[in-house]
Coordinates of C-alpha atoms and ligand atoms in Angstrom, one line a residue:
M1 CA 130.7 -25.9 -51.4
S2 CA 128.8 -28.7 -53.0
D3 CA 127.2 -28.1 -56.4
A4 CA 123.7 -28.3 -54.8
E5 CA 124.8 -26.0 -52.2
Q6 CA 126.0 -23.5 -54.9
Q7 CA 122.6 -23.8 -56.7
V8 CA 120.4 -23.4 -53.5
V9 CA 122.3 -21.1 -51.1
K10 CA 121.6 -17.5 -51.7
S11 CA 124.5 -15.0 -51.7
F12 CA 122.7 -12.2 -49.7
P13 CA 124.8 -10.7 -46.9
V14 CA 124.3 -12.2 -43.6
I15 CA 122.0 -10.1 -41.1
R16 CA 123.9 -9.9 -38.1
K17 CA 122.2 -9.5 -34.6
S18 CA 123.5 -7.1 -32.0
D19 CA 124.4 -8.4 -28.6
E20 CA 121.8 -6.3 -27.1
R21 CA 119.2 -8.1 -29.4
R22 CA 120.7 -11.4 -28.4
Q23 CA 120.6 -10.7 -24.7
S24 CA 116.8 -9.8 -24.9
A25 CA 115.7 -13.1 -26.6
A26 CA 114.4 -16.0 -24.6
I27 CA 117.7 -17.7 -25.4
A28 CA 120.9 -15.7 -26.3
D29 CA 123.0 -18.6 -27.3
T30 CA 121.2 -20.8 -29.6
E31 CA 123.7 -23.5 -29.7
Q32 CA 124.0 -23.7 -26.0
A33 CA 120.3 -23.9 -25.4
R34 CA 120.2 -26.7 -28.0
T35 CA 122.3 -28.8 -25.8
A36 CA 120.8 -27.8 -22.6
F37 CA 117.1 -28.2 -23.8
S38 CA 114.7 -30.9 -22.7
W39 CA 110.9 -31.2 -23.3
E40 CA 110.5 -32.2 -19.6
Q41 CA 112.1 -28.7 -18.6
A42 CA 109.6 -27.0 -21.1
R43 CA 106.7 -28.9 -19.6
K44 CA 107.7 -27.6 -16.1
R45 CA 107.3 -24.0 -17.3
L46 CA 103.6 -24.8 -17.6
T47 CA 101.3 -25.3 -14.8
G48 CA 99.4 -28.7 -15.4
L49 CA 96.2 -29.8 -13.9
P50 CA 95.9 -31.3 -10.4
G51 CA 96.6 -34.9 -10.4
G52 CA 99.1 -34.5 -13.3
G53 CA 96.8 -33.9 -16.5
I54 CA 97.3 -31.2 -18.8
N55 CA 94.7 -29.0 -20.6
I56 CA 95.4 -26.5 -23.4
A57 CA 92.6 -24.0 -22.4
F58 CA 93.8 -24.3 -18.7
E59 CA 97.3 -23.2 -19.7
A60 CA 96.1 -20.5 -22.0
L61 CA 93.6 -18.8 -19.5
D62 CA 93.1 -20.1 -15.9
R63 CA 96.6 -20.1 -14.7
H64 CA 97.1 -16.5 -15.7
V65 CA 93.9 -15.5 -13.9
E66 CA 94.9 -17.6 -10.9
A67 CA 98.4 -15.7 -11.0
G68 CA 96.8 -12.3 -10.8
H69 CA 96.8 -11.4 -14.5
G70 CA 92.9 -11.5 -14.9
D71 CA 92.8 -7.8 -15.9
Q72 CA 95.4 -8.0 -18.7
L73 CA 94.1 -7.6 -22.2
A74 CA 93.9 -11.1 -23.8
I75 CA 92.2 -10.3 -27.1
R76 CA 91.7 -6.8 -28.9
W77 CA 89.1 -7.5 -31.6
L78 CA 89.0 -5.1 -34.5
G79 CA 85.7 -5.4 -36.5
Q80 CA 85.5 -5.3 -40.1
D81 CA 83.2 -2.1 -39.9
G82 CA 85.2 -0.3 -37.2
G83 CA 83.7 -2.1 -34.1
R84 CA 86.1 -2.9 -31.4
R85 CA 85.9 -5.2 -28.4
D86 CA 88.4 -5.9 -25.7
L87 CA 88.5 -9.2 -23.6
S88 CA 90.6 -9.5 -20.5
Y89 CA 92.0 -12.8 -19.6
A90 CA 89.3 -13.1 -16.8
E91 CA 86.6 -12.2 -19.3
L92 CA 87.8 -14.6 -21.9
T93 CA 88.1 -17.4 -19.3
G94 CA 84.4 -16.6 -18.2
E95 CA 83.2 -16.7 -21.9
A96 CA 85.2 -20.1 -22.5
S97 CA 83.5 -21.4 -19.3
R98 CA 80.0 -20.4 -20.4
F99 CA 80.3 -22.1 -23.6
A100 CA 81.8 -25.3 -21.9
N101 CA 78.6 -25.2 -19.6
V102 CA 76.5 -24.8 -22.9
L103 CA 78.0 -27.9 -24.4
A104 CA 77.3 -29.8 -21.1
E105 CA 73.8 -28.7 -20.9
Y106 CA 73.1 -30.1 -24.2
G107 CA 74.6 -33.3 -23.3
L108 CA 77.8 -33.0 -25.4
V109 CA 80.7 -34.9 -23.9
P110 CA 84.5 -35.6 -24.4
G111 CA 84.7 -37.7 -27.5
D112 CA 82.4 -35.3 -29.4
R113 CA 84.0 -33.1 -32.2
V114 CA 83.0 -29.5 -32.3
F115 CA 83.5 -27.7 -35.6
A116 CA 83.6 -24.0 -36.0
L117 CA 82.5 -22.4 -39.0
L118 CA 83.0 -18.6 -38.1
G119 CA 84.9 -15.6 -39.2
R120 CA 87.3 -14.1 -37.0
V121 CA 84.9 -13.0 -34.2
P122 CA 85.3 -12.9 -30.6
E123 CA 83.0 -15.9 -30.1
L124 CA 85.3 -18.1 -32.2
Y125 CA 87.9 -17.8 -29.5
A126 CA 85.4 -18.5 -26.7
V127 CA 84.3 -21.6 -28.7
A128 CA 87.7 -23.0 -29.2
L129 CA 88.9 -22.5 -25.6
G130 CA 85.5 -23.6 -24.2
T131 CA 85.7 -26.8 -26.2
L132 CA 89.2 -27.6 -25.2
R133 CA 88.3 -26.8 -21.6
A134 CA 85.5 -29.3 -21.6
G135 CA 87.5 -32.0 -23.0
L136 CA 85.9 -32.1 -26.5
T137 CA 87.8 -31.9 -29.8
F138 CA 88.0 -28.6 -31.5
T139 CA 88.1 -28.2 -35.4
P140 CA 88.2 -25.0 -37.2
L141 CA 86.9 -24.5 -40.7
F142 CA 87.6 -21.4 -42.8
A143 CA 84.3 -19.5 -43.2
A144 CA 85.0 -18.7 -46.9
F145 CA 84.7 -22.4 -47.6
G146 CA 81.9 -23.4 -50.0
P147 CA 79.3 -26.1 -49.0
E148 CA 81.1 -29.0 -50.5
P149 CA 84.5 -28.3 -48.8
V150 CA 82.6 -27.9 -45.3
R151 CA 80.7 -31.1 -45.9
S152 CA 83.5 -33.2 -46.7
R153 CA 85.5 -32.0 -43.8
M154 CA 82.7 -32.5 -41.5
E155 CA 82.2 -36.0 -42.8
I156 CA 85.9 -37.0 -42.7
G157 CA 86.0 -35.5 -39.2
D158 CA 82.7 -37.1 -37.9
A159 CA 81.5 -33.9 -36.5
S160 CA 79.1 -33.9 -33.7
V161 CA 78.5 -30.2 -33.1
L162 CA 78.8 -27.3 -35.5
V163 CA 78.9 -23.6 -34.5
T164 CA 78.3 -21.1 -37.1
T165 CA 76.1 -18.0 -38.0
A166 CA 72.5 -18.2 -39.2
S167 CA 73.5 -16.9 -42.5
L168 CA 76.3 -19.4 -42.9
Y169 CA 74.1 -22.2 -42.0
R170 CA 71.3 -21.3 -44.5
K171 CA 73.8 -20.9 -47.3
K172 CA 76.2 -23.8 -46.8
I173 CA 74.8 -26.4 -44.5
A174 CA 71.0 -26.4 -44.2
A175 CA 70.7 -28.4 -47.4
W176 CA 72.4 -31.4 -46.2
S177 CA 72.9 -31.2 -42.4
D178 CA 70.3 -33.9 -41.7
E179 CA 72.5 -36.3 -43.9
L180 CA 75.2 -36.2 -41.3
P181 CA 74.4 -39.1 -39.0
G182 CA 76.7 -38.1 -36.2
L183 CA 75.8 -34.3 -36.2
K184 CA 74.0 -33.9 -32.8
Q185 CA 73.7 -30.1 -32.5
V186 CA 74.1 -27.0 -34.5
F187 CA 74.6 -23.6 -32.5
V188 CA 74.3 -20.3 -34.4
L189 CA 75.6 -16.9 -33.0
G190 CA 72.9 -14.3 -32.2
Q191 CA 69.4 -14.3 -30.6
D192 CA 67.5 -16.2 -33.3
A193 CA 68.2 -19.5 -34.8
P194 CA 66.8 -21.3 -37.9
E195 CA 64.8 -24.4 -37.3
D196 CA 66.6 -27.3 -35.6
C197 CA 69.5 -24.9 -34.4
I198 CA 70.2 -23.4 -31.1
A199 CA 70.7 -19.6 -30.7
L200 CA 74.1 -19.4 -28.9
T201 CA 73.9 -15.9 -27.4
P202 CA 71.0 -16.5 -25.1
A203 CA 72.4 -20.0 -24.2
M204 CA 75.7 -18.4 -23.3
A205 CA 74.0 -15.5 -21.4
S206 CA 72.1 -18.1 -19.2
A207 CA 75.2 -20.3 -18.6
E208 CA 77.5 -19.9 -15.7
P209 CA 80.8 -18.2 -16.2
E210 CA 82.7 -20.9 -14.3
S211 CA 83.3 -24.5 -15.0
T212 CA 85.6 -27.3 -14.0
V213 CA 88.3 -27.9 -16.5
H214 CA 88.1 -31.4 -17.7
A215 CA 90.9 -33.7 -16.5
T216 CA 92.5 -34.2 -19.9
T217 CA 96.0 -35.9 -20.3
E218 CA 98.7 -35.3 -22.5
D219 CA 97.3 -38.0 -24.9
S220 CA 93.8 -36.7 -24.9
T221 CA 92.7 -35.6 -28.5
A222 CA 92.3 -31.9 -28.6
L223 CA 92.3 -30.7 -32.1
I224 CA 91.9 -31.9 -35.6
H225 CA 93.3 -29.7 -38.5
F226 CA 92.9 -30.2 -42.0
T227 CA 96.0 -29.6 -44.0
S228 CA 96.0 -26.8 -46.8
G229 CA 95.3 -29.2 -49.8
T230 CA 98.1 -27.7 -51.6
T231 CA 99.3 -31.2 -53.0
G232 CA 95.9 -32.9 -53.0
R233 CA 93.0 -33.9 -50.9
P234 CA 93.2 -32.3 -47.3
K235 CA 94.3 -34.8 -44.6
G236 CA 92.9 -34.5 -41.1
A237 CA 95.7 -34.3 -38.6
V238 CA 94.9 -35.3 -35.0
H239 CA 96.6 -33.3 -32.2
V240 CA 96.6 -33.8 -28.4
H241 CA 96.5 -31.7 -25.3
G242 CA 100.1 -32.5 -24.6
A243 CA 101.0 -30.5 -27.7
V244 CA 100.5 -27.3 -25.7
V245 CA 104.1 -27.8 -24.3
A246 CA 105.5 -27.3 -27.8
H247 CA 102.9 -24.6 -28.7
A248 CA 104.1 -22.5 -25.6
E249 CA 107.8 -23.2 -26.1
T250 CA 108.0 -22.7 -29.7
G251 CA 106.3 -19.5 -29.4
R252 CA 108.6 -18.4 -26.7
L253 CA 111.7 -19.4 -28.6
A254 CA 110.9 -18.8 -32.4
L255 CA 108.5 -15.9 -32.1
D256 CA 110.1 -14.2 -29.2
L257 CA 106.7 -14.2 -27.4
Q258 CA 107.1 -12.5 -24.0
P259 CA 104.4 -11.8 -21.3
G260 CA 102.6 -8.7 -22.0
D261 CA 103.5 -8.3 -25.7
V262 CA 101.2 -7.0 -28.2
Y263 CA 101.1 -9.7 -30.9
W264 CA 99.4 -10.1 -34.1
C265 CA 99.0 -13.2 -36.1
T266 CA 97.4 -12.4 -39.5
A267 CA 96.6 -16.1 -40.0
D268 CA 93.0 -17.3 -39.9
P269 CA 92.2 -19.9 -37.2
G270 CA 90.8 -22.0 -40.1
W271 CA 94.5 -23.0 -40.6
V272 CA 96.9 -24.6 -38.2
T273 CA 98.9 -21.3 -37.9
G274 CA 95.8 -19.4 -36.9
T275 CA 95.1 -21.8 -33.9
T276 CA 98.5 -22.7 -32.7
Y277 CA 99.9 -19.1 -33.1
G278 CA 96.6 -17.3 -33.5
I279 CA 95.0 -18.7 -30.2
I280 CA 97.1 -21.1 -28.0
S281 CA 100.7 -20.1 -28.1
P282 CA 100.2 -16.3 -27.6
L283 CA 97.7 -16.8 -24.8
V284 CA 99.8 -19.5 -23.1
N285 CA 102.8 -17.1 -23.2
R286 CA 100.4 -14.3 -21.8
C287 CA 100.4 -11.9 -24.6
S288 CA 97.7 -9.5 -25.7
M289 CA 96.4 -10.6 -29.0
I290 CA 95.1 -8.4 -31.9
V291 CA 92.3 -10.1 -33.8
D292 CA 91.4 -8.4 -37.1
E293 CA 88.2 -9.5 -38.7
A294 CA 88.8 -7.9 -42.0
E295 CA 90.8 -9.5 -44.9
F296 CA 94.2 -8.3 -46.3
D297 CA 94.2 -4.4 -46.9
L298 CA 97.5 -2.7 -47.1
D299 CA 96.5 0.5 -45.4
R300 CA 94.4 -1.1 -42.7
W301 CA 97.4 -3.4 -41.9
Y302 CA 99.9 -0.5 -41.7
R303 CA 97.4 1.3 -39.5
I304 CA 97.0 -1.6 -37.1
L305 CA 100.6 -2.1 -36.8
Q306 CA 101.1 1.5 -35.9
E307 CA 98.0 2.3 -33.9
E308 CA 98.0 -0.9 -31.8
K309 CA 101.7 -0.6 -31.2
V310 CA 102.1 -4.3 -32.4
Q311 CA 105.4 -5.5 -31.1
V312 CA 105.5 -9.2 -32.5
W313 CA 104.0 -9.9 -35.9
Y314 CA 103.5 -13.3 -37.6
T315 CA 102.3 -13.2 -41.2
A316 CA 102.9 -15.1 -44.5
P317 CA 105.0 -14.6 -47.7
T318 CA 101.9 -14.0 -49.9
A319 CA 101.1 -10.8 -47.7
I320 CA 104.7 -9.7 -47.7
R321 CA 104.9 -9.9 -51.4
M322 CA 101.7 -7.8 -51.7
M323 CA 103.3 -5.0 -49.5
M324 CA 106.4 -5.1 -51.6
R325 CA 104.3 -5.1 -54.8
A326 CA 102.7 -1.8 -53.4
G327 CA 106.0 -0.2 -52.8
E328 CA 108.0 1.2 -49.9
A329 CA 106.4 4.5 -50.3
S330 CA 103.0 3.3 -49.1
A331 CA 104.8 2.3 -45.8
A332 CA 106.6 5.5 -45.5
D333 CA 104.2 7.6 -43.4
H334 CA 103.9 5.3 -40.5
D335 CA 105.4 4.6 -37.2
F336 CA 106.4 1.0 -36.8
S337 CA 108.8 1.8 -34.0
A338 CA 107.1 -0.6 -31.5
L339 CA 107.8 -3.6 -33.7
R340 CA 110.4 -5.8 -32.2
F341 CA 110.0 -9.1 -34.1
L342 CA 108.7 -10.1 -37.7
A343 CA 108.1 -13.7 -38.6
S344 CA 106.8 -15.6 -41.6
V345 CA 105.5 -19.0 -42.4
G346 CA 103.6 -21.1 -44.9
E347 CA 105.7 -20.9 -48.1
P348 CA 109.2 -20.1 -48.7
L349 CA 110.2 -16.6 -48.0
N350 CA 112.4 -15.1 -50.7
A351 CA 115.5 -13.3 -49.6
E352 CA 114.3 -10.1 -51.0
C353 CA 111.4 -10.2 -48.5
V354 CA 113.6 -10.8 -45.6
V355 CA 115.7 -7.7 -46.4
W356 CA 112.8 -5.5 -47.3
G357 CA 111.5 -6.1 -43.7
Q358 CA 114.7 -4.5 -42.4
K359 CA 114.3 -1.6 -44.7
V360 CA 110.7 -0.9 -44.1
F361 CA 109.9 -2.1 -40.6
G362 CA 113.4 -1.8 -39.2
S363 CA 113.6 -5.7 -38.6
P364 CA 114.1 -8.6 -40.9
F365 CA 111.3 -11.1 -41.5
H366 CA 112.2 -14.2 -39.7
D367 CA 111.3 -17.2 -41.7
N368 CA 110.2 -20.5 -40.0
W369 CA 109.1 -23.8 -41.3
W370 CA 106.6 -26.3 -40.0
Q371 CA 103.5 -28.2 -41.2
T372 CA 99.9 -29.0 -40.0
E373 CA 101.4 -32.4 -39.0
T374 CA 104.2 -31.0 -36.8
G375 CA 101.7 -28.9 -34.8
G376 CA 104.4 -26.3 -34.2
I377 CA 107.4 -24.4 -35.5
M378 CA 110.3 -27.0 -36.2
I379 CA 112.8 -25.0 -38.1
A380 CA 113.3 -21.2 -37.5
N381 CA 115.5 -18.0 -37.6
L382 CA 115.4 -17.4 -33.9
P383 CA 115.7 -14.0 -32.5
A384 CA 119.3 -14.2 -31.4
M385 CA 120.4 -16.0 -34.6
D386 CA 122.2 -14.3 -37.5
I387 CA 119.9 -14.6 -40.5
K388 CA 121.0 -15.8 -44.0
P389 CA 118.3 -14.4 -46.2
G390 CA 116.4 -17.2 -47.9
S391 CA 117.1 -19.8 -45.3
M392 CA 114.5 -21.2 -43.1
G393 CA 117.1 -21.2 -40.2
K394 CA 117.9 -24.0 -37.9
P395 CA 116.0 -26.6 -36.1
L396 CA 114.6 -25.4 -32.8
P397 CA 116.1 -26.7 -29.4
G398 CA 114.3 -30.1 -28.9
I399 CA 114.2 -30.7 -32.6
Q400 CA 116.5 -32.9 -34.5
A401 CA 116.2 -32.5 -38.2
G402 CA 118.1 -34.3 -41.0
I403 CA 118.2 -34.5 -44.8
V404 CA 117.5 -38.0 -45.8
E405 CA 117.0 -40.4 -48.8
R406 CA 114.3 -43.1 -48.6
G407 CA 115.8 -46.3 -50.2
A408 CA 114.9 -50.1 -50.1
S409 CA 116.9 -50.7 -47.1
G410 CA 115.3 -47.8 -45.2
V411 CA 116.0 -44.3 -44.5
E412 CA 119.7 -42.9 -45.1
E413 CA 121.0 -39.6 -43.9
L414 CA 122.7 -37.4 -46.4
L415 CA 125.7 -35.3 -46.0
Q416 CA 125.6 -31.4 -45.6
G417 CA 125.2 -29.7 -48.8
E418 CA 123.2 -32.6 -50.4
I419 CA 119.6 -32.2 -51.5
G420 CA 117.2 -34.8 -49.9
E421 CA 113.9 -34.9 -48.0
L422 CA 113.6 -33.1 -44.7
A423 CA 113.1 -35.4 -41.9
L424 CA 112.6 -34.9 -38.1
R425 CA 113.4 -37.3 -35.3
S426 CA 110.0 -38.3 -33.8
G427 CA 109.2 -37.5 -30.3
W428 CA 108.3 -33.8 -29.8
P429 CA 105.2 -33.1 -28.0
S430 CA 103.0 -31.5 -30.9
M431 CA 103.5 -34.2 -33.5
M432 CA 100.2 -35.3 -34.9
R433 CA 98.9 -38.6 -33.7
D434 CA 97.0 -39.8 -36.8
Y435 CA 95.6 -38.9 -40.1
L436 CA 91.9 -39.4 -39.8
H437 CA 90.7 -42.7 -41.6
E438 CA 94.1 -43.0 -43.4
P439 CA 96.2 -45.3 -41.3
E440 CA 98.3 -46.5 -44.1
R441 CA 99.3 -42.8 -45.2
Y442 CA 100.1 -41.9 -41.5
A443 CA 102.3 -45.1 -41.1
K444 CA 104.2 -44.1 -44.4
C445 CA 105.3 -40.8 -42.7
F446 CA 107.5 -42.7 -40.4
D447 CA 110.7 -44.8 -41.0
S448 CA 113.6 -45.6 -38.8
G449 CA 112.8 -43.2 -36.2
W450 CA 112.3 -40.4 -38.6
Y451 CA 109.2 -38.4 -39.6
L452 CA 109.4 -37.8 -43.3
T453 CA 108.0 -34.5 -44.3
G454 CA 107.6 -34.6 -48.0
D455 CA 109.6 -31.5 -48.5
L456 CA 113.1 -31.3 -50.0
A457 CA 115.9 -29.2 -48.4
L458 CA 119.4 -28.8 -48.0
C459 CA 121.6 -28.1 -44.7
D460 CA 124.6 -26.0 -45.4
S461 CA 127.8 -26.1 -43.6
D462 CA 126.8 -23.8 -40.9
G463 CA 123.7 -25.8 -40.1
Y464 CA 121.1 -23.6 -41.9
Y465 CA 118.4 -25.3 -43.7
W466 CA 117.3 -24.1 -47.2
F467 CA 114.0 -25.1 -48.6
V468 CA 114.1 -26.6 -52.0
G469 CA 110.6 -27.6 -52.9
R470 CA 108.0 -30.0 -52.3
A471 CA 108.9 -33.5 -53.4
D472 CA 106.0 -33.5 -55.8
D473 CA 107.0 -30.3 -57.2
L474 CA 110.6 -31.2 -58.0
I475 CA 111.7 -30.7 -61.6
K476 CA 114.1 -32.9 -63.3
S477 CA 115.6 -31.4 -66.3
S478 CA 118.7 -32.9 -68.3
G479 CA 120.2 -34.6 -65.2
H480 CA 119.6 -31.5 -63.1
L481 CA 117.2 -31.5 -60.0
I482 CA 115.5 -28.1 -60.0
G483 CA 113.6 -26.7 -57.1
P484 CA 110.8 -24.4 -58.1
F485 CA 111.7 -22.0 -55.2
E486 CA 115.2 -21.1 -56.6
V487 CA 113.8 -20.3 -59.8
E488 CA 110.8 -18.4 -58.5
S489 CA 113.1 -16.4 -56.1
A490 CA 115.5 -15.4 -59.2
L491 CA 112.5 -14.3 -61.2
I492 CA 111.3 -12.1 -58.2
E493 CA 114.6 -10.3 -58.1
H494 CA 113.6 -8.7 -61.4
E495 CA 111.8 -5.3 -60.7
A496 CA 108.8 -6.2 -62.9
V497 CA 107.9 -9.5 -61.2
A498 CA 105.4 -9.5 -58.3
E499 CA 105.1 -13.3 -58.0
A500 CA 106.2 -16.4 -59.7
A501 CA 105.1 -20.0 -60.0
V502 CA 107.5 -22.5 -61.6
I503 CA 106.6 -26.1 -62.8
G504 CA 108.2 -28.7 -65.1
I505 CA 106.6 -29.6 -68.3
P506 CA 107.5 -32.8 -70.2
D507 CA 110.2 -32.4 -72.9
E508 CA 111.6 -35.1 -75.3
T509 CA 115.3 -34.2 -74.9
A510 CA 115.5 -32.8 -71.3
G511 CA 112.8 -34.9 -69.6
E512 CA 111.3 -31.8 -68.1
V513 CA 111.7 -28.3 -68.9
V514 CA 110.8 -25.2 -66.6
K515 CA 108.0 -23.0 -67.1
A516 CA 107.2 -20.1 -65.4
Y517 CA 104.0 -18.2 -64.6
V518 CA 104.6 -14.6 -63.5
T519 CA 102.4 -11.6 -62.3
L520 CA 103.8 -8.3 -62.7
N521 CA 104.3 -5.1 -60.6
S522 CA 102.2 -2.1 -61.6
G523 CA 103.7 0.0 -64.2
F524 CA 105.0 -3.1 -66.2
E525 CA 103.5 -4.4 -69.4
P526 CA 103.0 -8.2 -70.1
D527 CA 104.8 -7.8 -73.5
E528 CA 107.8 -9.5 -75.2
A529 CA 110.3 -6.9 -74.1
T530 CA 109.4 -7.6 -70.5
E531 CA 109.6 -11.3 -71.1
R532 CA 113.0 -11.0 -72.6
S533 CA 114.3 -9.0 -69.8
I534 CA 113.1 -11.3 -67.1
R535 CA 114.5 -14.2 -68.9
G536 CA 117.8 -12.5 -69.4
L537 CA 118.1 -11.9 -65.6
A538 CA 116.9 -15.5 -64.9
R539 CA 119.6 -17.0 -67.3
K540 CA 122.3 -14.8 -65.5
R541 CA 121.3 -15.9 -62.0
L542 CA 120.4 -19.6 -62.8
G543 CA 122.3 -20.6 -65.9
P544 CA 120.7 -21.7 -69.1
A545 CA 119.8 -25.1 -67.9
V546 CA 117.7 -24.0 -64.9
A547 CA 116.2 -20.8 -66.3
P548 CA 112.7 -20.9 -67.6
R549 CA 112.4 -22.1 -71.0
E550 CA 108.9 -20.3 -71.2
I551 CA 107.5 -17.5 -69.2
V552 CA 103.9 -16.6 -69.2
F553 CA 102.1 -13.7 -67.7
R554 CA 99.1 -14.0 -65.4
Q555 CA 96.9 -11.5 -63.4
T556 CA 96.8 -13.9 -60.5
L557 CA 98.3 -17.3 -59.6
P558 CA 96.1 -20.1 -58.3
K559 CA 96.5 -20.1 -54.5
T560 CA 95.0 -22.0 -51.5
R561 CA 93.0 -19.6 -49.2
S562 CA 95.9 -19.8 -46.9
G563 CA 98.1 -18.1 -49.7
K564 CA 100.1 -20.9 -51.1
I565 CA 100.7 -21.2 -54.7
M566 CA 99.1 -24.5 -56.1
R567 CA 101.7 -25.5 -58.6
R568 CA 100.0 -28.9 -59.1
L569 CA 96.9 -27.1 -60.6
L570 CA 99.1 -25.1 -63.0
K571 CA 100.6 -28.5 -64.0
A572 CA 97.4 -30.2 -64.4
R573 CA 96.1 -27.5 -66.6
E574 CA 99.2 -27.6 -68.7
L575 CA 98.9 -31.3 -69.2
G576 CA 95.2 -31.4 -69.5
L577 CA 94.9 -33.7 -66.6
P578 CA 92.1 -33.6 -64.0
E579 CA 92.3 -30.8 -61.5
G580 CA 92.0 -32.9 -58.3
D581 CA 90.7 -31.5 -55.1
I582 CA 90.3 -27.8 -55.4
S583 CA 88.3 -27.2 -52.4
T584 CA 90.9 -24.9 -50.9
L585 CA 91.4 -22.8 -53.9
E586 CA 91.0 -19.2 -53.6
S587 CA 92.0 -16.6 -56.3
D588 CA 92.3 -18.2 -59.7
E589 CA 92.5 -17.3 -63.6
K590 CA 92.8 -20.1 -66.1
Ligands
ATP1 P1 98.8 -30.5 -48.1 O1 99.6 -31.3 -47.2 O2 97.3 -30.8 -47.9 O3 99.2 -30.6 -49.6 P2 100.1 -28.1 -47.4 O4 101.3 -29.1 -47.1 O5 100.4 -26.8 -47.9 O6 99.0 -28.9 -47.9 P3 100.3 -27.1 -44.6 O7 100.6 -28.1 -43.5 O8 99.5 -26.0 -44.3 O9 99.6 -27.9 -45.8 O10 101.7 -26.6 -45.0 C1 102.9 -27.1 -44.7 C2 103.7 -26.9 -45.9 O11 104.0 -25.7 -46.3 C3 105.2 -27.5 -45.8 O12 105.4 -28.9 -45.9 C4 105.9 -26.7 -46.8 O13 105.9 -27.3 -48.0 C5 105.4 -25.4 -46.8 N1 105.9 -24.5 -45.8 C6 105.6 -24.0 -44.6 N2 106.5 -23.1 -44.2 C7 107.5 -23.0 -45.0 C8 108.7 -22.1 -45.1 N3 109.0 -21.4 -44.2 N4 109.4 -22.4 -46.3 C9 109.1 -23.1 -47.2 N5 107.9 -23.9 -47.2 C10 107.2 -23.8 -46.2
MG2 MG1 101.5 -30.9 -46.5

């Protein structure tokens, strides 16, 4: 084992999968599938449009209705205040068609960009799929954004249409909407609309529930997604209809999505996860989706898992850590026996969380890695694979990954066991096609046939990938390269620690030293004794060179609204530097 490998690879016992589990997955033998795989074959599993085109909404809806599954539940919506609404595949297709017809009625055509600023309400799904069906471009925005982040994204994205509610419109948009030259129409949900807006409910009611799917091709623009803004100003990544081949296939392979499954993705469609795996992939794979309008609430989540008999659940480390913080006892009275597959994305998943899943839900959490830019899951712990807790897993069939170094003479691949930048061989269907208005930045992502991700990782001798950190977050201390994740994971092993964020701060002798911000589990005091005890464990696990020099306690850590810890903000504050773009900042405490 290389030094780096010893440092990064966790010594948790491997979680083995049974033969029965392997056989029930889409692919039982991952290695064999990797050799046999082709994206052409994956494309053939979809239907396609007459004439050879492809359209995301058609694959998600119409083809299932045409195949006789119109009555199957597509969406079960659980309202914040106890309301419920079920939509079958036929009904959702009808609603999407109505919205497509409304767009046409108001003269909106392919090339126009439809932005949605909505909570997780049923209409959001009809708007997304109706827009795609009509060949226009869809961009979801997170409803909790303030006026400024909404405005800047609509400006960068040249929005032509906005769908929102009257209240969100008045609060966040009315003051400046006439300053957006390209904005042609604002639709608001409900019967009544503010001046200059169209009430969507009557418009939908009088529209026909049938429409022709626009003849999009694999290169037609479908979606614009803004990145999470964890490392700086959000970028607008452009995606095409051909991406649906990867949306479908990655859901089938990495999330174990099978027709008829009850599936719950907890991400908001305002983020790429909530669209790719909270709308498109589950519908294309003919699952029945749970959509919960409410925010995270432990009891509510446990109740949904139990009562709705969720089989496949896709969530995020921040939620898993909150559950762990509440303790096993709060999960004890529930029946989670329907759960078959648990997955996590968005941030590194600590080994403890993986194992905790096994203990509490009877299945480990399967970590997977991807980015807004990649459009779909790239590296994953597949259902049939043994899990090394703390590892992101292996590249999916159809995806070739490497650990590389950028040098003067191009990109060089590193050896197994070395830390470098995670790179992917270009050419899978859901890769972004552009960063809006940032061609140079886009071009810089590619070199020598590789797409360079900006994340640092290591591949071990069994071909498992381990996340080390974002290139920007890496700490260089006395000649050591330290990834924040390994330090944070060691801190979380301490019984008092709920969450941790680690940064490097300048130091005259060491270059940088490690500083940790920590939130505590209930029942622990933020005092010197606790600090000493945490520091003791960190030194034991990591050695004195890597263990934090300083540990400070916080009530909360600064996070993006999608739950990612914003280390750059801690660092900026530490150094008294400007905070940069904080449009996606959620909870915070200086
Ligand atoms: P920005 O690019 O605006 O700074 P962001 O990178 O957080 O924001 P996303 O595209 O939403 O925006 O997130 C992708 C990033 O999230 C990855 O590059 C990686 O750093 C992190 N990530 C996602 N999944 C994992 C995972 N399983 N393990 C570790 N990190 C992950
Ligand atoms: Mg990014």
